[in-house]
Tab-separated table of C-alpha atoms and ligand atoms in Angstrom:
chain	number	residue	atom	x	y	z
A	260	MET	CA	-16.613	-37.676	-29.105
A	261	LEU	CA	-17.062	-41.277	-28.081
A	262	GLU	CA	-14.674	-43.711	-29.679
A	263	ILE	CA	-15.201	-47.437	-29.285
A	264	TYR	CA	-13.148	-50.403	-30.374
A	265	ASN	CA	-14.923	-52.386	-33.059
A	266	SER	CA	-13.876	-56.052	-32.939
A	267	LEU	CA	-14.850	-56.402	-36.593
A	268	THR	CA	-12.535	-53.702	-37.976
A	269	ARG	CA	-10.046	-54.204	-35.126
A	270	GLN	CA	-9.720	-50.488	-34.504
A	271	LYS	CA	-11.206	-47.683	-32.490
A	272	GLU	CA	-13.952	-45.876	-34.365
A	273	ILE	CA	-15.890	-42.711	-33.636
A	274	PHE	CA	-19.325	-43.840	-32.536
A	275	LYS	CA	-22.033	-42.709	-34.908
A	276	PRO	CA	-25.482	-44.217	-34.448
A	277	LEU	CA	-27.539	-45.317	-37.436
A	278	HIS	CA	-30.455	-43.151	-36.306
A	279	GLU	CA	-29.627	-39.787	-34.800
A	280	GLY	CA	-30.170	-39.621	-31.077
A	281	HIS	CA	-31.044	-43.316	-30.765
A	282	VAL	CA	-28.879	-46.318	-30.024
A	283	GLY	CA	-29.833	-49.964	-30.435
A	284	MET	CA	-27.681	-52.302	-28.379
A	285	TYR	CA	-27.824	-56.073	-28.012
A	286	VAL	CA	-25.818	-58.077	-25.489
A	287	CYS	CA	-25.754	-61.859	-25.172
A	288	GLY	CA	-27.268	-62.697	-21.801
A	289	PRO	CA	-26.964	-65.702	-19.517
A	290	THR	CA	-27.942	-69.324	-20.027
A	291	VAL	CA	-30.128	-69.921	-17.009
A	292	TYR	CA	-29.291	-73.358	-15.671
A	293	GLY	CA	-27.031	-72.285	-12.805
A	294	ASP	CA	-26.064	-69.363	-10.598
A	295	ALA	CA	-24.254	-66.368	-12.056
A	296	HIS	CA	-20.502	-66.339	-11.395
A	297	LEU	CA	-17.699	-63.836	-11.885
A	298	GLY	CA	-17.665	-64.593	-15.625
A	299	HIS	CA	-21.258	-63.319	-15.864
A	300	ALA	CA	-20.510	-60.199	-13.844
A	301	ARG	CA	-17.969	-58.809	-16.295
A	302	PRO	CA	-20.073	-58.466	-19.472
A	303	ALA	CA	-23.065	-57.367	-17.388
A	304	ILE	CA	-21.039	-54.581	-15.735
A	305	THR	CA	-19.114	-53.603	-18.896
A	306	PHE	CA	-22.238	-53.107	-20.978
A	307	ASP	CA	-24.088	-51.569	-18.050
A	308	VAL	CA	-21.433	-48.834	-17.985
A	309	LEU	CA	-21.769	-48.377	-21.755
A	310	TYR	CA	-25.570	-48.206	-21.391
A	311	ARG	CA	-25.246	-45.631	-18.628
A	312	TYR	CA	-22.669	-43.589	-20.561
A	313	LEU	CA	-24.689	-43.528	-23.794
A	314	GLN	CA	-27.656	-42.220	-21.793
A	315	HIS	CA	-25.408	-39.643	-20.138
A	316	LEU	CA	-24.428	-38.484	-23.650
A	317	GLY	CA	-28.111	-37.898	-24.323
A	318	TYR	CA	-28.930	-40.923	-26.470
A	319	LYS	CA	-32.190	-42.741	-26.143
A	320	VAL	CA	-30.950	-46.306	-25.808
A	321	ARG	CA	-32.862	-49.505	-26.437
A	322	TYR	CA	-30.831	-52.143	-24.659
A	323	VAL	CA	-31.745	-55.766	-25.372
A	324	ARG	CA	-30.169	-58.532	-23.284
A	325	ASN	CA	-31.543	-61.998	-23.853
A	326	ILE	CA	-32.151	-64.991	-21.612
A	327	THR	CA	-30.967	-68.254	-23.161
A	328	ASP	CA	-33.489	-70.783	-21.949
A	329	VAL	CA	-33.785	-73.210	-24.830
A	330	GLY	CA	-31.859	-76.457	-24.578
A	331	HIS	CA	-28.741	-76.458	-26.699
A	332	LEU	CA	-26.821	-79.648	-27.207
A	333	GLU	CA	-23.977	-77.593	-28.620
A	334	HIS	CA	-23.260	-76.321	-25.126
A	335	ASP	CA	-22.585	-79.700	-23.721
A	336	ALA	CA	-21.885	-82.011	-26.610
A	337	ASP	CA	-19.847	-84.445	-24.503
A	338	GLU	CA	-22.756	-85.078	-22.183
A	339	GLY	CA	-25.350	-85.331	-24.923
A	340	GLU	CA	-28.043	-83.652	-22.871
A	341	ASP	CA	-28.937	-80.025	-22.627
A	342	LYS	CA	-28.231	-78.479	-19.278
A	343	ILE	CA	-31.640	-77.059	-18.469
A	344	ALA	CA	-33.249	-80.402	-19.258
A	345	LYS	CA	-30.643	-82.211	-17.178
A	346	LYS	CA	-31.185	-79.934	-14.204
A	347	ALA	CA	-34.951	-80.350	-14.553
A	348	ARG	CA	-34.638	-84.134	-14.676
A	349	LEU	CA	-32.322	-84.295	-11.668
A	350	GLU	CA	-34.435	-81.941	-9.590
A	351	GLN	CA	-37.764	-83.265	-10.905
A	352	LEU	CA	-38.893	-79.884	-12.091
A	353	GLU	CA	-40.583	-78.563	-15.179
A	354	PRO	CA	-37.772	-77.036	-17.337
A	355	MET	CA	-39.472	-73.644	-17.121
A	356	GLU	CA	-39.264	-73.838	-13.324
A	357	VAL	CA	-35.507	-74.215	-13.646
A	358	VAL	CA	-35.433	-71.270	-16.053
A	359	GLN	CA	-37.537	-69.076	-13.753
A	360	TYR	CA	-35.583	-70.021	-10.652
A	361	TYR	CA	-32.206	-69.114	-12.138
A	362	THR	CA	-33.578	-66.053	-13.940
A	363	ASN	CA	-34.825	-64.711	-10.613
A	364	ARG	CA	-31.467	-65.389	-9.008
A	365	TYR	CA	-29.646	-63.735	-11.918
A	366	HIS	CA	-31.816	-60.640	-11.504
A	367	ARG	CA	-31.133	-60.597	-7.760
A	368	ASP	CA	-27.342	-60.776	-8.353
A	369	MET	CA	-27.463	-58.108	-11.072
A	370	ALA	CA	-29.447	-55.787	-8.811
A	371	ALA	CA	-26.850	-56.308	-6.069
A	372	LEU	CA	-24.120	-55.332	-8.552
A	373	ASN	CA	-26.174	-52.226	-9.437
A	374	VAL	CA	-26.516	-53.420	-13.040
A	375	LEU	CA	-29.524	-51.661	-14.557
A	376	PRO	CA	-32.179	-53.886	-16.099
A	377	PRO	CA	-32.144	-53.805	-19.919
A	378	SER	CA	-34.984	-52.205	-21.881
A	379	ILE	CA	-36.084	-55.602	-23.202
A	380	GLU	CA	-35.095	-59.016	-21.867
A	381	PRO	CA	-36.443	-61.518	-24.393
A	382	HIS	CA	-36.419	-65.247	-23.756
A	383	ALA	CA	-35.332	-67.561	-26.563
A	384	SER	CA	-38.208	-69.899	-25.690
A	385	GLY	CA	-40.668	-67.066	-26.292
A	386	HIS	CA	-39.409	-66.546	-29.843
A	387	ILE	CA	-39.579	-69.989	-31.420
A	388	ILE	CA	-41.970	-68.864	-34.196
A	389	GLU	CA	-39.661	-65.997	-35.166
A	390	GLN	CA	-36.652	-68.319	-35.122
A	391	ILE	CA	-38.398	-70.812	-37.398
A	392	ALA	CA	-39.192	-67.966	-39.813
A	393	PHE	CA	-35.539	-66.868	-39.740
A	394	VAL	CA	-34.340	-70.396	-40.511
A	395	GLN	CA	-36.865	-70.570	-43.360
A	396	LYS	CA	-35.461	-67.336	-44.820
A	397	ILE	CA	-31.961	-68.816	-44.866
A	398	LEU	CA	-33.304	-71.985	-46.505
A	399	ASP	CA	-35.158	-69.892	-49.093
A	400	LYS	CA	-31.951	-68.037	-49.934
A	401	GLY	CA	-30.218	-71.377	-50.492
A	402	TYR	CA	-27.646	-71.131	-47.687
A	403	ALA	CA	-28.977	-73.999	-45.595
A	404	TYR	CA	-30.083	-77.585	-46.075
A	405	VAL	CA	-32.347	-80.027	-44.274
A	406	SER	CA	-30.884	-83.312	-43.150
A	407	ASN	CA	-32.754	-85.915	-41.121
A	408	GLY	CA	-35.137	-83.320	-39.637
A	409	SER	CA	-32.374	-80.878	-38.717
A	410	VAL	CA	-31.415	-77.743	-40.636
A	411	TYR	CA	-27.755	-76.824	-41.093
A	412	MET	CA	-26.035	-73.753	-42.409
A	413	ASP	CA	-24.265	-74.576	-45.652
A	414	VAL	CA	-21.057	-72.827	-44.668
A	415	GLU	CA	-19.145	-73.658	-47.850
A	416	LYS	CA	-21.889	-72.225	-50.030
A	417	TYR	CA	-22.144	-69.168	-47.812
A	418	ALA	CA	-18.372	-68.634	-47.844
A	419	LYS	CA	-18.439	-68.379	-51.650
A	420	ASP	CA	-20.632	-65.267	-51.412
A	421	TYR	CA	-19.640	-63.741	-48.055
A	422	PRO	CA	-16.444	-63.706	-46.025
A	423	TYR	CA	-17.043	-66.338	-43.327
A	424	GLY	CA	-14.694	-66.021	-40.355
A	425	LYS	CA	-13.939	-62.325	-40.618
A	426	LEU	CA	-14.812	-61.470	-37.028
A	427	SER	CA	-12.651	-64.199	-35.529
A	428	GLY	CA	-9.985	-64.002	-38.241
A	429	ARG	CA	-10.394	-67.685	-39.048
A	430	ASN	CA	-10.630	-69.392	-42.420
A	431	LEU	CA	-12.488	-72.601	-43.175
A	432	ASN	CA	-9.357	-74.736	-42.828
A	433	ASP	CA	-8.722	-73.415	-39.312
A	434	ILE	CA	-12.331	-74.110	-38.457
A	435	VAL	CA	-12.209	-77.688	-39.741
A	436	THR	CA	-9.246	-78.494	-37.547
A	437	GLU	CA	-10.659	-76.922	-34.406
A	438	THR	CA	-14.277	-78.064	-34.676
A	439	ARG	CA	-14.929	-80.330	-31.749
A	440	GLU	CA	-18.657	-80.533	-32.145
A	441	LEU	CA	-19.289	-84.216	-32.716
A	442	ASP	CA	-23.026	-84.044	-32.490
A	443	GLY	CA	-24.762	-84.552	-35.823
A	444	GLN	CA	-21.519	-84.946	-37.805
A	445	ALA	CA	-22.989	-87.742	-39.929
A	446	GLU	CA	-25.887	-85.534	-41.031
A	447	LYS	CA	-23.764	-82.597	-42.087
A	448	LYS	CA	-22.090	-81.935	-45.425
A	449	HIS	CA	-19.069	-80.469	-43.636
A	450	SER	CA	-17.907	-80.503	-40.050
A	451	TYR	CA	-18.044	-76.701	-39.905
A	452	ASP	CA	-21.736	-76.524	-40.832
A	453	PHE	CA	-23.686	-75.451	-37.761
A	454	ALA	CA	-27.240	-76.254	-36.718
A	455	LEU	CA	-30.011	-73.728	-37.346
A	456	TRP	CA	-32.634	-76.200	-36.160
A	457	LYS	CA	-32.060	-79.516	-34.414
A	458	LYS	CA	-34.372	-82.477	-34.398
A	459	ALA	CA	-34.857	-83.435	-30.743
A	460	SER	CA	-33.661	-86.817	-29.613
A	461	PRO	CA	-36.172	-88.766	-27.461
A	462	GLU	CA	-34.434	-87.738	-24.189
A	463	HIS	CA	-34.471	-84.055	-25.128
A	464	ILE	CA	-37.422	-82.644	-23.210
A	465	MET	CA	-37.502	-79.084	-24.555
A	466	HIS	CA	-38.833	-79.199	-28.098
A	467	TRP	CA	-41.284	-77.480	-30.396
A	468	PRO	CA	-42.983	-78.332	-33.687
A	469	SER	CA	-41.454	-76.961	-36.893
A	470	PRO	CA	-41.735	-77.666	-40.641
A	471	TRP	CA	-38.683	-79.937	-40.361
A	472	SER	CA	-39.115	-81.855	-37.113
A	473	GLU	CA	-40.128	-81.677	-33.502
A	474	GLY	CA	-37.009	-79.986	-32.222
A	475	PHE	CA	-35.334	-76.807	-31.048
A	476	PRO	CA	-33.417	-73.909	-32.590
A	477	GLY	CA	-29.632	-73.834	-32.814
A	478	TRP	CA	-28.034	-71.655	-30.162
A	479	HIS	CA	-26.859	-68.881	-32.520
A	480	MET	CA	-30.320	-68.453	-33.999
A	481	GLU	CA	-31.934	-66.756	-30.994
A	482	CYS	CA	-29.593	-63.742	-30.999
A	483	SER	CA	-29.940	-63.099	-34.748
A	484	THR	CA	-33.702	-63.377	-34.455
A	485	MET	CA	-34.291	-61.365	-31.292
A	486	GLY	CA	-31.660	-58.753	-32.162
A	487	THR	CA	-33.315	-57.939	-35.480
A	488	LYS	CA	-36.841	-58.291	-34.096
A	489	TYR	CA	-36.330	-55.620	-31.448
A	490	LEU	CA	-33.605	-53.451	-32.973
A	491	GLY	CA	-34.230	-53.737	-36.700
A	492	GLU	CA	-32.383	-55.513	-39.502
A	493	GLN	CA	-29.462	-53.200	-38.854
A	494	PHE	CA	-28.544	-51.878	-35.440
A	495	ASP	CA	-25.659	-50.177	-33.686
A	496	ILE	CA	-23.937	-52.284	-31.054
A	497	HIS	CA	-23.671	-55.988	-30.325
A	498	GLY	CA	-21.723	-56.982	-27.251
A	499	GLY	CA	-20.653	-60.015	-25.310
A	500	GLY	CA	-17.638	-61.799	-23.891
A	501	LEU	CA	-14.579	-62.462	-26.043
A	502	ASP	CA	-15.291	-66.201	-25.822
A	503	LEU	CA	-18.451	-65.643	-27.870
A	504	ILE	CA	-16.642	-64.378	-30.988
A	505	PHE	CA	-16.348	-67.898	-32.323
A	506	PRO	CA	-18.518	-69.703	-33.069
A	507	HIS	CA	-21.469	-67.723	-31.692
A	508	HIS	CA	-21.018	-64.237	-33.145
A	509	GLU	CA	-19.379	-65.468	-36.324
A	510	ALA	CA	-22.458	-67.645	-36.862
A	511	GLU	CA	-24.761	-64.711	-36.122
A	512	ILE	CA	-23.074	-62.653	-38.835
A	513	ALA	CA	-23.464	-65.526	-41.299
A	514	GLN	CA	-27.132	-66.012	-40.418
A	515	SER	CA	-27.933	-62.317	-40.858
A	516	CYS	CA	-26.059	-62.002	-44.141
A	517	ALA	CA	-27.640	-65.209	-45.438
A	518	ALA	CA	-31.189	-64.258	-44.458
A	519	LEU	CA	-31.125	-60.494	-44.945
A	520	GLY	CA	-28.345	-60.044	-47.486
A	521	LYS	CA	-26.545	-57.617	-45.189
A	522	GLU	CA	-24.725	-57.291	-41.902
A	523	SER	CA	-26.956	-56.472	-38.960
A	524	VAL	CA	-24.375	-55.109	-36.560
A	525	HIS	CA	-22.430	-51.883	-36.920
A	526	TYR	CA	-20.093	-52.154	-33.904
A	527	TRP	CA	-19.083	-55.467	-32.334
A	528	MET	CA	-17.766	-55.040	-28.787
A	529	HIS	CA	-16.232	-57.740	-26.606
A	530	ASN	CA	-15.103	-57.720	-23.026
A	531	ASN	CA	-12.029	-59.768	-22.176
A	532	MET	CA	-12.080	-62.726	-19.834
A	533	ILE	CA	-11.442	-63.213	-16.127
A	534	THR	CA	-8.865	-65.723	-14.995
A	535	ILE	CA	-8.717	-67.102	-11.484
A	536	ALA	CA	-5.193	-67.268	-10.071
A	537	GLY	CA	-3.896	-67.311	-13.649
A	538	LYS	CA	-6.208	-70.119	-14.787
A	539	LYS	CA	-9.188	-69.997	-17.077
A	540	MET	CA	-12.481	-70.548	-15.327
A	541	GLY	CA	-13.553	-74.080	-15.993
A	542	LYS	CA	-15.224	-77.133	-14.624
A	543	SER	CA	-11.953	-79.049	-14.532
A	544	TYR	CA	-10.347	-76.383	-12.301
A	545	ASN	CA	-13.361	-76.223	-10.012
A	546	ASN	CA	-12.919	-72.453	-9.831
A	547	PHE	CA	-16.349	-71.157	-10.753
A	548	ILE	CA	-17.076	-68.875	-7.817
A	549	THR	CA	-20.699	-67.772	-7.860
A	550	LEU	CA	-21.590	-64.196	-7.030
A	551	GLU	CA	-23.548	-65.457	-4.055
A	552	GLN	CA	-20.390	-67.170	-2.777
A	553	PHE	CA	-18.475	-63.904	-3.149
A	554	PHE	CA	-21.104	-62.020	-1.187
A	555	ALA	CA	-21.166	-64.670	1.567
A	556	GLY	CA	-17.448	-65.508	1.462
A	557	ASN	CA	-18.063	-69.245	1.356
A	558	HIS	CA	-15.640	-70.598	-1.229
A	559	GLU	CA	-12.220	-72.028	-0.505
A	560	LEU	CA	-10.495	-69.465	-2.769
A	561	LEU	CA	-11.959	-66.553	-0.801
A	562	SER	CA	-10.351	-65.149	2.336
A	563	LYS	CA	-13.606	-63.407	3.352
A	564	PRO	CA	-16.917	-62.145	1.942
A	565	PHE	CA	-16.753	-59.378	-0.659
A	566	GLY	CA	-19.664	-57.004	-1.178
A	567	PRO	CA	-21.139	-56.501	-4.642
A	568	MET	CA	-19.660	-53.001	-4.932
A	569	VAL	CA	-16.179	-54.426	-4.354
A	570	ILE	CA	-16.762	-56.845	-7.240
A	571	ARG	CA	-18.014	-54.029	-9.441
A	572	PHE	CA	-15.104	-51.747	-8.540
A	573	PHE	CA	-12.607	-54.589	-9.050
A	574	ILE	CA	-13.938	-55.186	-12.574
A	575	LEU	CA	-13.980	-51.483	-13.474
A	576	GLN	CA	-10.400	-50.980	-12.283
A	577	ALA	CA	-9.320	-52.788	-15.450
A	578	HIS	CA	-10.128	-51.725	-18.984
A	579	TYR	CA	-12.824	-54.009	-20.373
A	580	ARG	CA	-10.522	-55.209	-23.172
A	581	SER	CA	-7.764	-56.329	-20.760
A	582	THR	CA	-7.787	-59.618	-18.946
A	583	VAL	CA	-8.440	-59.516	-15.227
A	584	ASP	CA	-6.903	-62.023	-12.898
A	585	PHE	CA	-8.936	-62.663	-9.827
A	586	SER	CA	-7.386	-63.493	-6.467
A	587	SER	CA	-8.541	-62.874	-2.936
A	588	GLU	CA	-5.589	-60.468	-2.455
A	589	ALA	CA	-6.584	-58.467	-5.550
A	590	LEU	CA	-10.132	-58.191	-4.211
A	591	GLU	CA	-8.863	-57.106	-0.808
A	592	ALA	CA	-6.844	-54.358	-2.523
A	593	ALA	CA	-9.939	-53.322	-4.503
A	594	GLU	CA	-11.913	-53.209	-1.283
A	595	LYS	CA	-9.365	-50.836	0.284
A	596	GLY	CA	-9.431	-48.637	-2.822
A	597	LEU	CA	-13.210	-48.508	-2.794
A	598	GLN	CA	-13.204	-47.597	0.905
A	599	ARG	CA	-10.851	-44.683	0.148
A	600	LEU	CA	-13.245	-43.446	-2.528
A	601	GLN	CA	-16.230	-43.884	-0.218
A	602	GLU	CA	-14.474	-41.963	2.522
A	603	ALA	CA	-13.508	-39.154	0.137
A	604	TYR	CA	-17.071	-38.939	-1.173
A	605	SER	CA	-18.652	-38.700	2.242
A	606	ARG	CA	-16.079	-36.031	3.154
A	607	LEU	CA	-16.842	-34.197	-0.099
A	608	LEU	CA	-20.516	-34.023	0.833
A	609	LYS	CA	-19.657	-32.498	4.211
A	610	LEU	CA	-16.980	-29.965	3.163
A	611	GLN	CA	-17.619	-26.287	3.851
A	612	PRO	CA	-16.807	-23.793	1.096
A	613	SER	CA	-14.349	-20.910	1.528
A	614	ALA	CA	-13.888	-17.699	-0.427
A	615	LYS	CA	-11.328	-19.234	-2.738
A	616	THR	CA	-9.735	-22.512	-3.717
A	617	SER	CA	-6.186	-23.253	-2.593
A	618	VAL	CA	-6.020	-26.967	-3.518
A	619	GLU	CA	-5.246	-28.398	-6.944
A	620	ILE	CA	-8.470	-29.783	-8.369
A	621	GLY	CA	-7.373	-29.867	-11.993
A	622	GLU	CA	-9.599	-30.582	-14.944
A	623	ILE	CA	-11.345	-33.549	-13.384
A	624	ARG	CA	-14.492	-33.363	-15.491
A	625	THR	CA	-12.501	-33.213	-18.719
A	626	CYS	CA	-10.266	-36.075	-17.550
A	627	CYS	CA	-13.267	-38.273	-16.781
A	628	GLN	CA	-15.040	-37.431	-19.996
A	629	GLU	CA	-11.972	-37.974	-22.158
A	630	ALA	CA	-11.327	-41.288	-20.446
A	631	MET	CA	-14.890	-42.497	-21.044
A	632	ASP	CA	-14.799	-41.255	-24.639
A	633	ASP	CA	-11.636	-43.256	-25.159
A	634	ASP	CA	-13.316	-46.645	-25.473
A	635	LEU	CA	-14.692	-46.581	-21.905
A	636	ASN	CA	-11.405	-46.214	-20.084
A	637	THR	CA	-12.855	-46.747	-16.618
A	638	PRO	CA	-9.450	-47.190	-14.871
A	639	PHE	CA	-8.568	-43.628	-15.964
A	640	VAL	CA	-11.852	-42.310	-14.565
A	641	ILE	CA	-11.069	-44.035	-11.284
A	642	ALA	CA	-7.539	-42.559	-11.304
A	643	ALA	CA	-8.988	-39.059	-11.828
A	644	LEU	CA	-11.355	-39.610	-8.891
A	645	PHE	CA	-8.440	-40.714	-6.693
A	646	ASP	CA	-6.547	-37.581	-7.723
A	647	SER	CA	-9.399	-35.370	-6.622
A	648	ALA	CA	-9.751	-37.414	-3.417
A	649	LYS	CA	-6.312	-36.047	-2.464
A	650	ALA	CA	-7.617	-32.472	-2.749
A	651	ILE	CA	-10.773	-33.388	-0.821
A	652	ASN	CA	-8.717	-34.870	1.998
A	653	ILE	CA	-6.471	-31.775	2.190
A	654	VAL	CA	-9.514	-29.512	2.604
A	655	HIS	CA	-11.049	-31.967	5.062
A	656	ASP	CA	-7.860	-31.884	7.159
A	657	GLY	CA	-7.988	-28.078	7.237
A	658	LYS	CA	-4.805	-27.725	5.182
A	659	GLY	CA	-6.490	-26.139	2.182
A	660	THR	CA	-9.660	-24.409	1.028
A	661	ILE	CA	-12.189	-24.770	-1.758
A	662	SER	CA	-14.614	-22.212	-3.181
A	663	GLU	CA	-18.345	-22.849	-3.389
A	664	ALA	CA	-18.263	-23.039	-7.192
A	665	ASP	CA	-15.402	-25.564	-7.173
A	666	LEU	CA	-17.063	-27.578	-4.426
A	667	ASN	CA	-20.314	-27.785	-6.398
A	668	GLU	CA	-18.408	-28.740	-9.516
A	669	LEU	CA	-16.534	-31.489	-7.673
A	670	ARG	CA	-19.727	-32.838	-6.135
A	671	ASP	CA	-21.401	-32.883	-9.509
A	672	VAL	CA	-18.473	-34.674	-11.193
A	673	TRP	CA	-18.395	-37.365	-8.504
A	674	LYS	CA	-22.141	-37.833	-8.690
A	675	THR	CA	-22.052	-38.009	-12.497
A	676	TYR	CA	-19.026	-40.231	-13.013
A	677	ALA	CA	-18.644	-42.329	-9.873
A	678	ILE	CA	-22.310	-42.872	-9.087
A	679	ASP	CA	-24.317	-42.446	-12.301
A	680	ILE	CA	-21.834	-43.733	-14.908
A	681	LEU	CA	-19.551	-46.180	-13.083
A	682	GLY	CA	-22.591	-47.166	-11.035
A	683	LEU	CA	-20.701	-47.306	-7.724
A	684	ARG	CA	-22.919	-47.042	-4.675
A	685	LEU	CA	-20.599	-44.873	-2.629
A	686	GLU	CA	-22.886	-43.706	0.106
A	687	GLU	CA	-24.670	-46.599	1.710
A	688	GLN	CA	-22.265	-49.390	0.868
A	689	GLY	CA	-19.525	-48.575	3.379
A	690	ALA	CA	-21.730	-49.040	6.404
A	691	GLY	CA	-23.518	-51.989	4.797
A	692	ASP	CA	-20.239	-53.784	4.182
A	693	GLU	CA	-19.216	-53.372	7.792
A	694	LYS	CA	-22.571	-54.648	9.010
A	695	LEU	CA	-22.459	-57.581	6.627
A	696	LYS	CA	-18.968	-58.438	7.814
A	697	ALA	CA	-19.966	-58.319	11.480
A	698	PHE	CA	-23.091	-60.371	10.757
A	699	SER	CA	-21.216	-63.066	8.805
A	700	GLY	CA	-18.569	-63.180	11.501
A	701	ALA	CA	-21.199	-63.740	14.189
A	702	ILE	CA	-22.811	-66.623	12.262
A	703	ASP	CA	-19.414	-68.212	11.638
A	704	LEU	CA	-18.683	-67.902	15.346
A	705	LEU	CA	-21.958	-69.617	16.299
A	706	LEU	CA	-21.417	-72.429	13.823
A	707	GLY	CA	-17.841	-72.792	15.043
A	708	ILE	CA	-19.183	-73.282	18.579
A	709	ARG	CA	-21.628	-75.847	17.227
A	710	LEU	CA	-18.796	-77.723	15.466
A	711	GLN	CA	-16.832	-77.757	18.705
A	712	ALA	CA	-19.905	-79.006	20.593
A	713	LYS	CA	-20.388	-81.809	18.070
A	714	GLN	CA	-16.764	-82.862	18.442
A	715	ASN	CA	-17.310	-82.963	22.212
A	716	LYS	CA	-20.487	-84.988	21.637
A	717	ASP	CA	-22.478	-82.164	23.283
A	718	TRP	CA	-25.507	-82.846	21.108
A	719	GLY	CA	-27.794	-80.567	23.126
A	720	THR	CA	-25.791	-77.436	22.282
A	721	SER	CA	-25.107	-78.509	18.725
A	722	ASP	CA	-28.791	-79.207	17.969
A	723	LYS	CA	-29.963	-76.047	19.685
A	724	ILE	CA	-27.724	-73.836	17.514
A	725	ARG	CA	-28.688	-75.687	14.357
A	726	ASN	CA	-32.434	-75.683	15.062
A	727	GLU	CA	-32.635	-72.077	16.085
A	728	LEU	CA	-30.608	-70.836	13.133
A	729	THR	CA	-32.741	-72.970	10.813
A	730	ALA	CA	-35.896	-71.500	12.342
A	731	LEU	CA	-34.485	-68.040	11.580
A	732	GLY	CA	-34.161	-68.994	7.906
A	733	PHE	CA	-30.538	-70.167	7.701
A	734	GLN	CA	-29.587	-73.224	5.697
A	735	ILE	CA	-26.712	-75.045	7.320
A	736	LYS	CA	-24.776	-77.737	5.554
A	737	ASP	CA	-22.101	-79.860	7.168
A	738	THR	CA	-19.100	-80.406	4.945
A	739	LYS	CA	-16.010	-82.513	5.414
A	740	ASP	CA	-13.963	-79.461	6.467
A	741	GLY	CA	-16.630	-77.860	8.659
A	742	PHE	CA	-19.790	-76.138	7.519
A	743	GLU	CA	-21.422	-73.898	4.956
A	744	TRP	CA	-24.336	-71.604	5.475
A	745	SER	CA	-26.685	-69.487	3.473
A	746	ILE	CA	-29.943	-67.658	4.052
B	3	ZN	ZN1	-25.862	-64.361	-28.337
């Protein structure tokens, strides 16, 4: 029986869906104003494994993962301009071009990580009418107020009728002291009131008409609205990163209770965060490494390129509720581990059966299943696979035998758990990684020769390499320490 940790009750609970055989699952998706980085990979992979496992258990799953594409001042209060609008202004694009560009790139990165597409991927900008209706419901119930064209949640009023702060374990006093959101303070009754609808300032280019003003919905509104639109007023699972618990998910709970008079979500699940060399990822540390940079190896914190399966394996080696500290050394270790699994799997596919089994294969299927049932304990599944890799290698080396039945069982367990549930591409990736490595190495070598030529003022050679690589579709950028390239 599947047990999952519910962040709301702070304990593991036996998973029981609201409707037999069906699971409704909502996960907060990306804000599309930049490339996906390691921080995006973790929730995507965590909930991809849950999605895959629920389907393996026989559930029909409706998985909704949204695209946040509406400007939200709350995201960037210090700069006073929403990030999509800012990007559009700087690059002279229509905001929806920015949204489409980064959505496409997000999809490309997710496909590389073997993250399955969700059943529905709604855009916040496509659900403005529904969001306005949701805000109106909260106003009608008396838990919100209009101020200067914006609508705010009346948190104090709400907190008299419902426990506000129960997901994050905060009370209103804690929230007052930690609220940093300066925007709109003068319009609000209390600093902890959050925007359901914001009147757009003149420089805010993404805005829509509403009964209150020309403006845009508050960030938390889209998930309440789209979650209930596609999964019903009550649904099973809501996931996201731990950093979303407050204010985002706390606000979602308040919005649902205020509008619908009940909680929408049965199980709240949160993946823990990734640190980079012990530090939080953040602008001030300049340590946001995009997935594309991982795949190409062009970031100063990376010793070399790392394939998408190495990233996926690295993330799954830790339990989703533990922190993961990224370093190039840790990724190199993950890469070696993945290669051992890949080698064992290709050996497994080639093994010849004997009359009986002499190696210890243990209860691998039970181990994997129990580990997954225990709140998605992927590191235990990986450990069980490594254990059986030992037996595979013994048979491969001719020091043991395996019967046909055991061989088929082993092949089926690896296919089910390593490939279908953990989503590791074990077959093709090994060779691909090697090719990618050789290819990247060759380009680096060429550009190194070009750098040398430039230093020697041999412009003919330097230009020839640049022009021909450019003609082949490479983008080459000179930097102060050398060069960067991409395709
Ligand atoms: Zn959300």
